[in-house]
mmCIF file of C-alpha atoms and ligand atoms in Angstrom:
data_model
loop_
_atom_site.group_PDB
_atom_site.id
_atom_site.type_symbol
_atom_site.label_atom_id
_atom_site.label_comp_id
_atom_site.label_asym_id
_atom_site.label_seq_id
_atom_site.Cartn_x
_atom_site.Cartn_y
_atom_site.Cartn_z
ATOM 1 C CA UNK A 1 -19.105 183.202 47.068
ATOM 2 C CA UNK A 2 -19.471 185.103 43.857
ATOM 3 C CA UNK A 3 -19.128 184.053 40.431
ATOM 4 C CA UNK A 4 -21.078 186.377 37.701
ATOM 5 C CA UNK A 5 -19.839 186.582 34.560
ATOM 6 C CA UNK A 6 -17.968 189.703 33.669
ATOM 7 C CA UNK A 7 -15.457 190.770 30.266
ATOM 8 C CA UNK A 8 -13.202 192.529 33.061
ATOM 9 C CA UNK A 9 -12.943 189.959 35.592
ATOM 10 C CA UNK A 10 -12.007 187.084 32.706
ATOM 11 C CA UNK A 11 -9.722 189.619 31.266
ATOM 12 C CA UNK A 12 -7.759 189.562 34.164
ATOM 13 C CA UNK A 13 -6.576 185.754 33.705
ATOM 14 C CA UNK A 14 -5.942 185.862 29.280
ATOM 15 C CA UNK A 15 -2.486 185.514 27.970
ATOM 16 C CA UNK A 16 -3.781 186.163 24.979
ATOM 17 C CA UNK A 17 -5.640 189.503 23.041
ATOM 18 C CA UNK A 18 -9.240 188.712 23.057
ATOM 19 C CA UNK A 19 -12.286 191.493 22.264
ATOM 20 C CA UNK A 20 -14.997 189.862 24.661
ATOM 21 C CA UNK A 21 -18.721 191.026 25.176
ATOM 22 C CA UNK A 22 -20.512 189.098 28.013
ATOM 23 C CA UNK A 23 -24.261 188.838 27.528
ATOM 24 C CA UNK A 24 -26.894 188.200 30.414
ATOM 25 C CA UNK A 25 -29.364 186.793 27.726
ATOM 26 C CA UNK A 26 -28.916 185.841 24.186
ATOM 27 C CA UNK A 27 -30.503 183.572 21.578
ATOM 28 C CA UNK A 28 -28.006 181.567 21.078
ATOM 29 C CA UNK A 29 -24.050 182.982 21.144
ATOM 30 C CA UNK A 30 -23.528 181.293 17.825
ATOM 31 C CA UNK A 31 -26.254 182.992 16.168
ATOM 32 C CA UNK A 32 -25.192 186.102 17.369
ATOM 33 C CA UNK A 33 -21.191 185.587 16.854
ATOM 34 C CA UNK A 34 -22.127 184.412 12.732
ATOM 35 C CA UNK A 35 -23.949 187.636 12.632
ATOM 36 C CA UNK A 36 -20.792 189.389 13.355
ATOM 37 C CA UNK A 37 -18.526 187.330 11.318
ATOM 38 C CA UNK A 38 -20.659 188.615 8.365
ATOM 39 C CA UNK A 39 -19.697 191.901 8.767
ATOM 40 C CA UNK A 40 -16.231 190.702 9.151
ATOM 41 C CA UNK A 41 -15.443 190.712 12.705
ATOM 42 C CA UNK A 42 -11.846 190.191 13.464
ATOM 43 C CA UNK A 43 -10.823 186.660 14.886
ATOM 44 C CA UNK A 44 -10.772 186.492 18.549
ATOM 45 C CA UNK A 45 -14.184 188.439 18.667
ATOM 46 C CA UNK A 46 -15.680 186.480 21.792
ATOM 47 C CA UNK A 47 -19.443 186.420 22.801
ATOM 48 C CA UNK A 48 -20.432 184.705 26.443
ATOM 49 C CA UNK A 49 -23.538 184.906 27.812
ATOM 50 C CA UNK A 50 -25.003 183.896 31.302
ATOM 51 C CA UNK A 51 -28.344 181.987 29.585
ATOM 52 C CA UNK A 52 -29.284 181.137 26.075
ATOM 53 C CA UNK A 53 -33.051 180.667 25.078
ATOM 54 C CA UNK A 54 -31.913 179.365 21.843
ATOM 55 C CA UNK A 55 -29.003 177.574 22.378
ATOM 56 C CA UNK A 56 -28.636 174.137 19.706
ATOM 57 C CA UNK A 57 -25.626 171.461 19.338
ATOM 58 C CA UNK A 58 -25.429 169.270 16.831
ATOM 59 C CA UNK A 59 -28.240 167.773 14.340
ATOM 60 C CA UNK A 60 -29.540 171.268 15.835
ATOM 61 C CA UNK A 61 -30.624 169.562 18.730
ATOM 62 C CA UNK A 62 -31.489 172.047 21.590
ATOM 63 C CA UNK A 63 -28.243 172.716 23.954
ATOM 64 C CA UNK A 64 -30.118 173.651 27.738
ATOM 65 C CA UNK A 65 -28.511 176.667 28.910
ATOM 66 C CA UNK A 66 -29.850 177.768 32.348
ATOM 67 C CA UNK A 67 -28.821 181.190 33.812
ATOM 68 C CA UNK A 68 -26.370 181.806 36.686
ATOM 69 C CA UNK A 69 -24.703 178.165 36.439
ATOM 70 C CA UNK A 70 -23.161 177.395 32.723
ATOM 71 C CA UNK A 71 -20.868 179.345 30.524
ATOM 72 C CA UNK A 72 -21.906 179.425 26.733
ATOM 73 C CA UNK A 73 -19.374 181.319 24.498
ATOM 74 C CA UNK A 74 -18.452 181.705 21.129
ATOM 75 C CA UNK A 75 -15.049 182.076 19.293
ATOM 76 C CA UNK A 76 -14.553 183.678 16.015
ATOM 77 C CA UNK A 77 -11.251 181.951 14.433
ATOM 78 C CA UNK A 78 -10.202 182.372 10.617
ATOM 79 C CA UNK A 79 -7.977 179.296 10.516
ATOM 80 C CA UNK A 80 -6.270 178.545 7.422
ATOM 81 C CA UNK A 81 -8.190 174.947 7.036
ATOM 82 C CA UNK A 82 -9.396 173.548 4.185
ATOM 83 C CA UNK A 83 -13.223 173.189 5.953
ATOM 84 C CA UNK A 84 -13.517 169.456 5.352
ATOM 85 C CA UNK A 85 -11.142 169.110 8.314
ATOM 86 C CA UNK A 86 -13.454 170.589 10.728
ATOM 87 C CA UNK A 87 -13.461 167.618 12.842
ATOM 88 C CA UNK A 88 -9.837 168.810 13.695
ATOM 89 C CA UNK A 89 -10.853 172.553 15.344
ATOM 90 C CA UNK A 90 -13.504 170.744 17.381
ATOM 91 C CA UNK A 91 -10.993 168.123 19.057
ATOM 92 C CA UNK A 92 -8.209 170.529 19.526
ATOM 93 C CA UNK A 93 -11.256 172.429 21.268
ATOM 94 C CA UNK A 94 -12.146 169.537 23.327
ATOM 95 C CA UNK A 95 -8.790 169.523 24.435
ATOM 96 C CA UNK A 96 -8.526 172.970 25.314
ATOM 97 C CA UNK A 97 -11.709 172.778 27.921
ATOM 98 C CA UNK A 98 -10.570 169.274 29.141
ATOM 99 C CA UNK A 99 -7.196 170.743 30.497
ATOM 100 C CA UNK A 100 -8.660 174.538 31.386
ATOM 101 C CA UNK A 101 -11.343 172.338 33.604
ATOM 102 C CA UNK A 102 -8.006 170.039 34.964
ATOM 103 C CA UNK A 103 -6.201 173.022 35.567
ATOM 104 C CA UNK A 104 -9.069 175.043 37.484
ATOM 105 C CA UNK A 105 -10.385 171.949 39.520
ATOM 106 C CA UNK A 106 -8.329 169.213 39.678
ATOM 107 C CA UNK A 107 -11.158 167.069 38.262
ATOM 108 C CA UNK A 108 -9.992 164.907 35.162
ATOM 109 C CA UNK A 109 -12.872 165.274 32.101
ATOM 110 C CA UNK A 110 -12.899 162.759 29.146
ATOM 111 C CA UNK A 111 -13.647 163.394 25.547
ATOM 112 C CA UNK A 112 -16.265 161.396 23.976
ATOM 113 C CA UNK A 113 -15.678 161.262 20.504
ATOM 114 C CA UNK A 114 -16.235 163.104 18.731
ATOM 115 C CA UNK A 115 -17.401 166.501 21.200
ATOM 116 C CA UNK A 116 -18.629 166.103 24.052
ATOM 117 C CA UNK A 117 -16.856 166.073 27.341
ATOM 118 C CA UNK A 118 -17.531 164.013 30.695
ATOM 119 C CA UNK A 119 -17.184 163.671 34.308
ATOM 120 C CA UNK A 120 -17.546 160.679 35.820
ATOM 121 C CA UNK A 121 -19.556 159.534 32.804
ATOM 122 C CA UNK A 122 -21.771 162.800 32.439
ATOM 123 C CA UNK A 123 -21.948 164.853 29.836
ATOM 124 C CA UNK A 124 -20.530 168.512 30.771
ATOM 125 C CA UNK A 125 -19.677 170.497 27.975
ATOM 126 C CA UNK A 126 -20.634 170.079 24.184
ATOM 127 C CA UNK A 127 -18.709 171.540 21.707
ATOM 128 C CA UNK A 128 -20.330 173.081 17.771
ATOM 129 C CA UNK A 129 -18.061 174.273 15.712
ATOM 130 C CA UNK A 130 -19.803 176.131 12.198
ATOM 131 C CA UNK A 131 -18.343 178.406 10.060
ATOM 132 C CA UNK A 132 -18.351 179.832 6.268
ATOM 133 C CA UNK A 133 -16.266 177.572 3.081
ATOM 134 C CA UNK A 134 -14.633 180.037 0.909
ATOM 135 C CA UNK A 135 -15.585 178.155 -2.383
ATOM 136 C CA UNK A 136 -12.836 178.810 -4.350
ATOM 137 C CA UNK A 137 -10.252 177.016 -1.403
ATOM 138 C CA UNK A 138 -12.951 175.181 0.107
ATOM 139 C CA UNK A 139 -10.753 176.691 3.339
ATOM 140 C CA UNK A 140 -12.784 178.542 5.862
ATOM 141 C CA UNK A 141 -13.160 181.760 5.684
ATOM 142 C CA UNK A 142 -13.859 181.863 9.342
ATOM 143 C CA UNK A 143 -15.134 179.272 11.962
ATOM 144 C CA UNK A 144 -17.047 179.605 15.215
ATOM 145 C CA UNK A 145 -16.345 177.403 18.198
ATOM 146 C CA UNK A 146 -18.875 177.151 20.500
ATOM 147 C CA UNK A 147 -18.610 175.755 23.759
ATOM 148 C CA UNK A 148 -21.396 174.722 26.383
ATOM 149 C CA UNK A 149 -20.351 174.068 29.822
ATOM 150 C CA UNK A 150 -22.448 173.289 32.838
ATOM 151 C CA UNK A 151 -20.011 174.360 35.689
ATOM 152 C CA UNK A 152 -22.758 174.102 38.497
ATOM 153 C CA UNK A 153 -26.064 172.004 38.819
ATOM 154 C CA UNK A 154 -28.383 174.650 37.703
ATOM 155 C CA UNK A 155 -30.418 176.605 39.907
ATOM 156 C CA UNK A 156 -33.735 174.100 39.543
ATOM 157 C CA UNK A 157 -31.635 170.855 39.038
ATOM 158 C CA UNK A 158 -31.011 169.558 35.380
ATOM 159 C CA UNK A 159 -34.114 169.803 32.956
ATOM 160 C CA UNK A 160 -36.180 166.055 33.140
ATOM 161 C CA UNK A 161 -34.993 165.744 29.540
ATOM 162 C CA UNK A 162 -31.127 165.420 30.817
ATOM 163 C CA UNK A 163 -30.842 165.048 34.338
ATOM 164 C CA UNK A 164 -29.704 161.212 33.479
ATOM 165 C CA UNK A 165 -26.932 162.048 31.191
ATOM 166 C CA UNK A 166 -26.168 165.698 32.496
ATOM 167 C CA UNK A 167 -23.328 166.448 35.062
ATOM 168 C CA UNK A 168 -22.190 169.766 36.599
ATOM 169 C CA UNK A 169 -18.030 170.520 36.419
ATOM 170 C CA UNK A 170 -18.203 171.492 40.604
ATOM 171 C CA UNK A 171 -20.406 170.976 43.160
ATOM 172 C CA UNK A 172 -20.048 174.039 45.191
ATOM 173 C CA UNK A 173 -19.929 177.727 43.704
ATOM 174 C CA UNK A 174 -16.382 179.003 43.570
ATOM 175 C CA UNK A 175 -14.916 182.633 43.534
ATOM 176 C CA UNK A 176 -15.027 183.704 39.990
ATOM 177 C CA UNK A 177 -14.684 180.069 38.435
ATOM 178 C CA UNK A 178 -16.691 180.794 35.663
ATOM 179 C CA UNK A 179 -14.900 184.183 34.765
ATOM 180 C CA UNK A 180 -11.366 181.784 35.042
ATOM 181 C CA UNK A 181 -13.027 178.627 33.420
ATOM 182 C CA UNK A 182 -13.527 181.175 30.502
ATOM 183 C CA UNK A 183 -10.144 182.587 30.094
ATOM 184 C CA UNK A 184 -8.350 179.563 30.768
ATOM 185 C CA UNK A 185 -10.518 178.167 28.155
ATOM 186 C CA UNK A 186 -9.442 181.205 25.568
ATOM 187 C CA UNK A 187 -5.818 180.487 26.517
ATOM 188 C CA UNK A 188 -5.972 176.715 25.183
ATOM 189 C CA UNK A 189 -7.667 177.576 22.122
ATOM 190 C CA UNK A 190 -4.970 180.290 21.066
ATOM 191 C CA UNK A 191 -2.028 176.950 22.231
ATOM 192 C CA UNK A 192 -4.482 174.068 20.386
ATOM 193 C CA UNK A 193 -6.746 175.545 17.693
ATOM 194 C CA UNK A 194 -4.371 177.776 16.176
ATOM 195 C CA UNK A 195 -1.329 175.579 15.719
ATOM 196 C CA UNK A 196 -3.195 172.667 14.174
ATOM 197 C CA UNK A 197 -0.328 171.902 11.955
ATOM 198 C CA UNK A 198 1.777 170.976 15.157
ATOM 199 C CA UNK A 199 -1.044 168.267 15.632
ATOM 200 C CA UNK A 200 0.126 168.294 19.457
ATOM 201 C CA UNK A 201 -3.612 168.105 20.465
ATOM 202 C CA UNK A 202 -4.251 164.797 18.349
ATOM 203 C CA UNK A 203 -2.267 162.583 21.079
ATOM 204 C CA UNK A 204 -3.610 164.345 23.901
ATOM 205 C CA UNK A 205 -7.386 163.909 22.381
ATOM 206 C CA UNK A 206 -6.612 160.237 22.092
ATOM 207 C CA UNK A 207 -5.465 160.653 25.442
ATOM 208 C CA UNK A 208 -8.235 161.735 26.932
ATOM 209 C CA UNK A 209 -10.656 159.678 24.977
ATOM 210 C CA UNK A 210 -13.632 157.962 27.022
ATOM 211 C CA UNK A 211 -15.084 155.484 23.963
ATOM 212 C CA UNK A 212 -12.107 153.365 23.440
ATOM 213 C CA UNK A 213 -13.147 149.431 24.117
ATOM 214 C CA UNK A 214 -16.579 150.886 24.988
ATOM 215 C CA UNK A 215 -19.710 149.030 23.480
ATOM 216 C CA UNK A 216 -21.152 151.777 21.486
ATOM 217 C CA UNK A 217 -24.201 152.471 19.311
ATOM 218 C CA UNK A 218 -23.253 154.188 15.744
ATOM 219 C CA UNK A 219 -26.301 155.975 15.029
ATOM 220 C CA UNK A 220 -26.752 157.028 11.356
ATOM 221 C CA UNK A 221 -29.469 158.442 9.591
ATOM 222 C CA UNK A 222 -31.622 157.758 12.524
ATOM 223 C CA UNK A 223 -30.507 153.877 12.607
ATOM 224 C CA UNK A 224 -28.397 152.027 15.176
ATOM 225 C CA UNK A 225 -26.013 149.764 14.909
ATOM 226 C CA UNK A 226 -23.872 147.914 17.827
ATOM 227 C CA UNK A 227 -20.063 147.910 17.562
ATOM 228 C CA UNK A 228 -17.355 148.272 19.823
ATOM 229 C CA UNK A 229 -15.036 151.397 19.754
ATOM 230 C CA UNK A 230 -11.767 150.744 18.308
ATOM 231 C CA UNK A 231 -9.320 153.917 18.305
ATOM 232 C CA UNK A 232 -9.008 157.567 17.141
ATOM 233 C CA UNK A 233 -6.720 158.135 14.046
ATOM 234 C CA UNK A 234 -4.710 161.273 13.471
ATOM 235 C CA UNK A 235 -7.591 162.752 11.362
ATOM 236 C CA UNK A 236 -9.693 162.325 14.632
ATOM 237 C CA UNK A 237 -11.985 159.301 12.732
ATOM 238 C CA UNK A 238 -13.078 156.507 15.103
ATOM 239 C CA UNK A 239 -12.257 153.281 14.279
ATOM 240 C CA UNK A 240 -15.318 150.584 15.549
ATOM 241 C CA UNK A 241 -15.705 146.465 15.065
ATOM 242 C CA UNK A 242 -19.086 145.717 14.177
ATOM 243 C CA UNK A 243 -20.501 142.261 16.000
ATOM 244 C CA UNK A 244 -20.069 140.516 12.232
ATOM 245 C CA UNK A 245 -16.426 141.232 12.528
ATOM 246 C CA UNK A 246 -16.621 143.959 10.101
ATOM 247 C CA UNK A 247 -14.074 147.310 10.950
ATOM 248 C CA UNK A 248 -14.775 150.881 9.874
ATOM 249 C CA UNK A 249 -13.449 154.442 10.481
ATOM 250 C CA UNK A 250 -16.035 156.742 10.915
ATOM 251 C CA UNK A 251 -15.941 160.635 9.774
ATOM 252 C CA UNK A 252 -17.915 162.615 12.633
ATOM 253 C CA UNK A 253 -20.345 164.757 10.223
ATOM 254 C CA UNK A 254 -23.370 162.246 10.138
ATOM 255 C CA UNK A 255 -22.830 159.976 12.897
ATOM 256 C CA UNK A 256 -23.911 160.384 16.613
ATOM 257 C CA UNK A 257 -22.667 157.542 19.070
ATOM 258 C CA UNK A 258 -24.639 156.258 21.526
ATOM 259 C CA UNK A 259 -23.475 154.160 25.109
HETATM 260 C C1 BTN B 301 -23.600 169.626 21.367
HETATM 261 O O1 BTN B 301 -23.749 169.188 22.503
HETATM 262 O O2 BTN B 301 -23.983 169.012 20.342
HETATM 263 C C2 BTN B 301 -22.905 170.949 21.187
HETATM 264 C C3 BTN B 301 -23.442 172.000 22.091
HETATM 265 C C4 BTN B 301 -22.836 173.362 21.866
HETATM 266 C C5 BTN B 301 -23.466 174.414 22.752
HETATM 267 C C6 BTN B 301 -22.793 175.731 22.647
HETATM 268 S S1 BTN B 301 -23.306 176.828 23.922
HETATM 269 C C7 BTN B 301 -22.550 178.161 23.128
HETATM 270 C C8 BTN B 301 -22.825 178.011 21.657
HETATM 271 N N1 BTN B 301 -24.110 178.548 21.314
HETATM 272 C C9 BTN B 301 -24.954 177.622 20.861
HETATM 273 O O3 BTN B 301 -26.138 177.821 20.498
HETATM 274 N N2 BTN B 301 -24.354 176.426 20.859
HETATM 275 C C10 BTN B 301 -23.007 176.505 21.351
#
């Protein structure tokens, strides 16, 4: 069974126009995909590549991306978004892979708030979104989603450092699931991420959420603090009980949670 990555094979399955170059080996697709939106790359420039020896999530923590078994892309997007609302192109993103990976397999993904997705409690896809604030909107001027997923158990089994928390979308190599898992991937950002202000994607991210009546850990500025997961509001803030009783909603851009 075959399944290398390749821009003609994922063409094949896009409803949508997308310019995609497929890397065997980058730094990080990110990196590379901010290069080009420099030098003004038009949106739906895509960059995929087989293995990453640089590739980082959030809090620039280090994103392991083995050859022959994940798929790590980047999407340029210049949404009209004032950049403060980030949060929002990240969960319409997490929506996007949770249904491409439903549609392809069958297998039903939750989101953990605020982007990260799991199977049967392990984490299989991360999501980063970065991008450049015009600052005279404080809009984007263009954002990069990029997306992490581990569709097969690598090669030499998960690295020691996340072979707890690290799970693989299929167990078995399928015919050209990577080159669909891609495209069907595309097709959900063009339907989620680019009609934000339908906010369609908000009930379905709720939806899918894992964390809700979960005892959590809110992790900020390196301290941790027990609560219990509340709900997601439509600005994609979680809402958590502390043990004193105390409630708060909680913006995504400093706070990790932990299980
Ligand atoms: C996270 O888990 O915090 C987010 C991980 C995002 C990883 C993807 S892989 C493609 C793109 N390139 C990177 O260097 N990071 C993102």
């Amino acid at each position: 069974m075959k399944d290398i990555l390749c821009e003609k094979e994922i063409s094949k399955h896009l409803n949508d126009e997308y310019n995609i170059k497929v890397f065997d080996e980058i730094d990080s697709t990110n990196i590379y995909l901010k290069q080009l939106a420099k030098n003004n790359a038009e949106p739906h420039t895509v960059i995929i590549a087989n293995t990453q020896t640089s590739g980082h999530g959030r809090f620039d923590r280090k994103f392991h991306s083995p050859k022959n078994s994940g798929i790590y892309m980047s999407v340029l997007l210049k949404p009209d978004l004032e950049a403060e609302k980030s949060v929002l192109l990240t969960a319409a993103a997490a929506v996007a892979v949770n249904e491409a990976i439903f549609s392809l397999t069958g297998k039903k993904t939750e989101i953990k708030w605020v982007n990260d997705i799991l199977l049967e409690g392990k984490k299989v896809c991360g999501i980063l979104t970065e991008g450049a604030i015009n600052p005279k909107t404080l809009k984007f001027d263009w954002a990069i989603i990029g997306i992490g997923v581990n569709v097969y158990t690598p090669e030499n089994d998960f690295n020691s450092e996340i072979k707890n928390i690290a799970g693989a979308v299929s167990e078995k190599t399928q015919e050209n699931l990577r080159n669909k898992l891609c495209a069907e991937i595309l097709n959900n950002i063009s339907l989620y991420c680019e009609n934000l202000q339908n906010k369609s994607f908000i009930s379905k991210y709720k939806e899918y959420s894992y964390l809700k009546d979960k005892r959590i850990n809110v992790i900020r500025n390196g301290s941790s603090t027990p609560a219990t997961a509340l709900f997601i509001d439509d600005e994609c803030r979680l809402a958590v009980r502390y043990d004193d009783e105390t409630e708060e909603l909680l913006n995504s851009g400093e706070i990790s949670i932990k299980l």
